[in-house]
Coordinates of C-alpha atoms in Angstrom, one line a residue:
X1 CA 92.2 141.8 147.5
X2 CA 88.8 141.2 147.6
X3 CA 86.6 141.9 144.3
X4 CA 82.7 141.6 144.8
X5 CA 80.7 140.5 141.9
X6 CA 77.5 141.7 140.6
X7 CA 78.8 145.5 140.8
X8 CA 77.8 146.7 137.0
X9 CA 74.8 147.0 135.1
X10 CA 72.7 144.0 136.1
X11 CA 70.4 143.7 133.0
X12 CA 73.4 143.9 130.8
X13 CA 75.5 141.4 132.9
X14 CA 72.6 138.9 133.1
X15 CA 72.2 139.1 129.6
X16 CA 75.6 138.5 128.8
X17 CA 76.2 135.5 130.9
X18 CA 72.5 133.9 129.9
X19 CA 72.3 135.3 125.8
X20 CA 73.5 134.1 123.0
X21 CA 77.3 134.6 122.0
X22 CA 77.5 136.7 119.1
X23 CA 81.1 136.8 117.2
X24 CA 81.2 140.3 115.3
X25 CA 82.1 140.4 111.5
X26 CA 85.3 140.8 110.5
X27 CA 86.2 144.3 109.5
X28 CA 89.0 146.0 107.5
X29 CA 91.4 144.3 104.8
X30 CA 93.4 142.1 107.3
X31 CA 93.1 138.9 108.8
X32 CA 92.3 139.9 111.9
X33 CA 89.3 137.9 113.8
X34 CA 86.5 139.9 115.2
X35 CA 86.3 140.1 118.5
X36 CA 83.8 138.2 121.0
X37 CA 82.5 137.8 124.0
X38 CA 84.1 134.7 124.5
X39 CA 87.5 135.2 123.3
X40 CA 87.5 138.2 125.8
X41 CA 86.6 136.4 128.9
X42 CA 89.3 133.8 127.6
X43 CA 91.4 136.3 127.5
X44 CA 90.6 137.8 131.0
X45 CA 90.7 134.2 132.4
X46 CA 94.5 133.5 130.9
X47 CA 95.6 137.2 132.6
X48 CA 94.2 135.8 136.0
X49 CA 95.6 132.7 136.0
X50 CA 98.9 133.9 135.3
X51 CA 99.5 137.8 137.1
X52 CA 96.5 137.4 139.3
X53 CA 93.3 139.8 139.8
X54 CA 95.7 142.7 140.6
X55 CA 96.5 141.8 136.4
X56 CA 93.4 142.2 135.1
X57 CA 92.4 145.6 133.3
X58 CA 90.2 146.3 130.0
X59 CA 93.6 147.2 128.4
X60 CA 95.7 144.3 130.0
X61 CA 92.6 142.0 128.1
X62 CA 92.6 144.7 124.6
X63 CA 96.6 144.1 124.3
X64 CA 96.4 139.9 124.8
X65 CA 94.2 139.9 121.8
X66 CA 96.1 142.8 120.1
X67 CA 93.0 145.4 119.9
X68 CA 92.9 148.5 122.1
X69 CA 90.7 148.5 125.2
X70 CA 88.2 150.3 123.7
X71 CA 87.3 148.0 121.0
X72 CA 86.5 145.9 123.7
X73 CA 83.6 147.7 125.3
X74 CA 81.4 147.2 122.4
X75 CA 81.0 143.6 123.8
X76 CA 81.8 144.0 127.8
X77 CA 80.8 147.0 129.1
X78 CA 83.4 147.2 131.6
X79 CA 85.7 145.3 133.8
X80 CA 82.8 144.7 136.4
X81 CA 81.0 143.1 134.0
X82 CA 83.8 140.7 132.8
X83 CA 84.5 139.8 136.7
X84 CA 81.5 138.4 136.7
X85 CA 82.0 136.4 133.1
X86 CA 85.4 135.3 134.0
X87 CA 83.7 133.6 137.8
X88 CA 80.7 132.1 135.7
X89 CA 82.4 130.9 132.7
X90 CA 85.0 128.8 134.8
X91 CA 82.7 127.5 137.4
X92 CA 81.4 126.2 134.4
X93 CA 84.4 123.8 134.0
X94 CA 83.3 121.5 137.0
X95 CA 81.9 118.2 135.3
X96 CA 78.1 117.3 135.8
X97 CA 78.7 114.0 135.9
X98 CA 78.7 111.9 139.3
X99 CA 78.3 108.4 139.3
X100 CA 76.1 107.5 142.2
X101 CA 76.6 103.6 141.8
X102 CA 79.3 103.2 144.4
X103 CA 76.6 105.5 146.7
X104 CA 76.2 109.1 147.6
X105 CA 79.5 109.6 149.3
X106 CA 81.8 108.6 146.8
X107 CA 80.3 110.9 144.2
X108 CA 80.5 113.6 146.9
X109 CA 84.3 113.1 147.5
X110 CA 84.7 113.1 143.6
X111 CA 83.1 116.3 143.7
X112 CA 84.9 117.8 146.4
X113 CA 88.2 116.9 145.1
X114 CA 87.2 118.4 141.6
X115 CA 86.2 121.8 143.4
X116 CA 89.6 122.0 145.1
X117 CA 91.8 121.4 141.6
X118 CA 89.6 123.8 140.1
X119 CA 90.3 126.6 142.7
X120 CA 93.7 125.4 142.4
X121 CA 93.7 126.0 138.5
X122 CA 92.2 129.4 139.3
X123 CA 93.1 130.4 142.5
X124 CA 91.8 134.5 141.9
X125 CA 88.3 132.4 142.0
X126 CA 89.0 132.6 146.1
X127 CA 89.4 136.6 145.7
X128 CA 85.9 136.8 144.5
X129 CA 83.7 137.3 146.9
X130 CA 80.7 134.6 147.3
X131 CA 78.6 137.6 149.4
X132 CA 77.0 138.7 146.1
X133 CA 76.5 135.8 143.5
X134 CA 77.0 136.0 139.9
X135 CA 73.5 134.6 139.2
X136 CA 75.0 132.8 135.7
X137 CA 74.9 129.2 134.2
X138 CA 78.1 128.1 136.1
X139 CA 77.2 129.5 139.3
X140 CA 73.9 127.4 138.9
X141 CA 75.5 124.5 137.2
X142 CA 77.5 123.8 140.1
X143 CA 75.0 124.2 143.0
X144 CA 72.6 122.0 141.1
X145 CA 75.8 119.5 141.1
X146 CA 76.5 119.7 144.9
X147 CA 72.3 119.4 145.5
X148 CA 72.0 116.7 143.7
X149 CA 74.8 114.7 144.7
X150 CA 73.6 115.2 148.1
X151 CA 69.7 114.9 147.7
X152 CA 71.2 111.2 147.1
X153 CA 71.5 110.7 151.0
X154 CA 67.7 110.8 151.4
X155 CA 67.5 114.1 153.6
X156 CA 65.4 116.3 152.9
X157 CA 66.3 119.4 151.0
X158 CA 65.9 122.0 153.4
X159 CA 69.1 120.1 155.1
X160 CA 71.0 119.5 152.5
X161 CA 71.2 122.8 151.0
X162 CA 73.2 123.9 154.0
X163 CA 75.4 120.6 153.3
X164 CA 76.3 122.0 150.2
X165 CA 76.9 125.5 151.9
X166 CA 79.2 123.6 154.2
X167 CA 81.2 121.5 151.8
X168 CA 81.6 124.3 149.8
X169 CA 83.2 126.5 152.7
X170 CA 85.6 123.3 153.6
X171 CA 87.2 123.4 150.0
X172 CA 87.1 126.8 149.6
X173 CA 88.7 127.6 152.9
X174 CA 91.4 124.9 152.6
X175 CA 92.7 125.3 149.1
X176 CA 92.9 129.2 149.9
X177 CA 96.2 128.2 152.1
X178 CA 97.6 126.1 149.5
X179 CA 96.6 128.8 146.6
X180 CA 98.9 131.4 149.0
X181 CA 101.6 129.5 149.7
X182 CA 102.5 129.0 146.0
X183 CA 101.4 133.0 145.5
X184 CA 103.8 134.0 148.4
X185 CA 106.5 132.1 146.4
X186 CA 106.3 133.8 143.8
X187 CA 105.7 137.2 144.7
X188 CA 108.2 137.6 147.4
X189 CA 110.9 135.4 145.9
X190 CA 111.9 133.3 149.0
X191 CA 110.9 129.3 148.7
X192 CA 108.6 127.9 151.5
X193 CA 111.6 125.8 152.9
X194 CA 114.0 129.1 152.8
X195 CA 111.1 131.3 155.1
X196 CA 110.3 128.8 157.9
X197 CA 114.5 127.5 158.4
X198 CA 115.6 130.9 159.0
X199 CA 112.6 131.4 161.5
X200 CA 112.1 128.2 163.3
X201 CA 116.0 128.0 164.0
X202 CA 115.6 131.9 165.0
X203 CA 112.8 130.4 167.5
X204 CA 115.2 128.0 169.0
X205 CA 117.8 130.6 169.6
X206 CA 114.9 133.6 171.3
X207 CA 112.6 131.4 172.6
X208 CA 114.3 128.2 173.7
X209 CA 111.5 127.5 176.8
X210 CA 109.2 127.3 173.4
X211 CA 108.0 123.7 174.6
X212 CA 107.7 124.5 178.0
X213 CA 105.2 127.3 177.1
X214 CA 103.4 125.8 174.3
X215 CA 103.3 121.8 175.1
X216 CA 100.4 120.4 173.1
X217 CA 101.9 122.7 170.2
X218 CA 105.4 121.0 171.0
X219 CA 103.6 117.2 171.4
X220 CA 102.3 117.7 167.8
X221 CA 105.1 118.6 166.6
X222 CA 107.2 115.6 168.5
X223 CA 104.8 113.2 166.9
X224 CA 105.6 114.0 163.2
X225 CA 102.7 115.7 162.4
X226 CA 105.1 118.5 160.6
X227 CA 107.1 116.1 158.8
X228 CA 106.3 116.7 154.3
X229 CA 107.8 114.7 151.5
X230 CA 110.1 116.5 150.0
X231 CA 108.2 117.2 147.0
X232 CA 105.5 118.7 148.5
X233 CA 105.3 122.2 150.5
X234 CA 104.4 122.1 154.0
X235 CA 101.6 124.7 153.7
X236 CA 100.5 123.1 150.6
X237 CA 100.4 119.8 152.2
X238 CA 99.0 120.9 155.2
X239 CA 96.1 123.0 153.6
X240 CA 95.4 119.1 151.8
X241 CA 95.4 117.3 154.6
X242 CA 92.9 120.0 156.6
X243 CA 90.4 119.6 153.3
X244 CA 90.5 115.8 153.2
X245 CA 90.0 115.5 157.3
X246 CA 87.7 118.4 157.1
X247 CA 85.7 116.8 154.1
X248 CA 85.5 113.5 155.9
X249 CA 84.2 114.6 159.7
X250 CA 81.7 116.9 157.6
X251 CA 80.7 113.7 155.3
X252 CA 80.7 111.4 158.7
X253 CA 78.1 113.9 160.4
X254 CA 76.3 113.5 156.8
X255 CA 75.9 109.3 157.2
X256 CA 74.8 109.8 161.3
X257 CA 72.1 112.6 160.2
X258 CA 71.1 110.2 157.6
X259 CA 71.2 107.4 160.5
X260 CA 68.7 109.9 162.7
X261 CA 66.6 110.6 159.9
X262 CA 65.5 107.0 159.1
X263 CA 64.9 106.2 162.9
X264 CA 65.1 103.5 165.0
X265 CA 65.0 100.3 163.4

């Protein structure tokens, strides 16, 4: 499921990710809140994490916070328009603050890490697609993060802006295998460790020239590069290890453009 943002009215979602967040009065004899934007989008947010996207509905949102879903478009014109709230408001969650005193590197693996526990957090963040951007404060706040991080290293910006492009496509593109594996758990019922015994010992039985066919797959497997603790999920642990090794070549390529750059010495 794929859900592109940016698909409603654009004045009226710019203004509502960049205006001021008005809480309506309270109405009628009981002690019921008014409504607001934010406690909407909060709302929206705490459906996501929990059912998923395939969740989220004006009236899924209306009955969390006990109103109908029509007492809700007086704030958010439609769900298209909270999409785009729900993306912006929890980028905003990433911390601004990087200590460069250990140098550029270390702040950028901080970052890094913090992008992939966020998607983790959220993982319907990786079902929003990054082809149209919100254009909010936490869409911004986080690319000025990732730019000036790496404007640290000294190249110039031109280059690092497709750093930033890149680093971002490493987390996102890792913890999307780690986000599914604990979705395909709990959707289809059967644990990770219950899926691959029955088919791995069902590919010794059919295919038992496997190794034969295959033999760098076979060598990899032969030098425990399969092996998980116990307490982590292979997927999960594999989609981890791809984002720190991933993280680490890109960051490498990072130090010898720097090392270019400055010229011979």
């Amino acid at each position: 499921m794929v859900v592109f943002a940016g698909q409603g009215d654009a004045r009226r979602s710019m203004e509502l990710l960049w205006g001021p967040r008005v809480v309506a009065p309270r109405t009628g004899p009981g002690p019921k809140p008014g409504l607001s934007v934010e406690a909407i989008v909060a709302a929206a947010i705490a459906i996501a994490d929990a059912e998923g996207m395939g969740a989220l509905s004006m009236r899924a949102v209306g009955e969390r916070l006990g109103r109908t879903a029509m007492a809700l478009y007086t704030y958010v014109p439609g769900k298209t328009e909270l999409v785009d709230l729900m993306y912006d408001r929890t980028l905003g969650e990433l911390s601004s603050s990087y200590s460069l005193s250990s140098g550029w590197r270390s702040a950028a693996l901080a970052l890094a890490g913090e992008l992939w526990d966020l998607h983790l957090r959220h993982p319907w963040l990786l079902q929003v697609s990054p082809a149209r951007p919100v254009l909010g404060p936490g869409e911004f706040h986080v690319q000025e993060t990732l730019l000036r991080v790496l404007a640290s290293t000294g190249l110039p910006l031109s280059r690092v802006r497709w750093v930033v492009a890149a680093l971002f496509n490493v987390v996102r593109g890792s913890v999307q295998a780690a986000a599914e594996s604990r979705q395909a758990a709990r959707e289809t019922g059967q644990s990770e460790e219950d899926w691959w015994y029955a088919r791995s010992a069902l590919l010794g039985e059919l295919v038992p020239d496997l190794a034969g066919r295959f033999p760098t797959v076979a060598r990899l497997g032969s030098e425990g590069a399969f092996e998980a603790p116990s307490d982590e999920p292979y997927l999960e642990r594999e989609a981890r290890l791809s984002f720190e090794a991933g993280l680490e070549l890109l960051l490498d390529g990072v130090e010898t453009a720097i090392v270019k750059a400055s010229g011979p010495r």
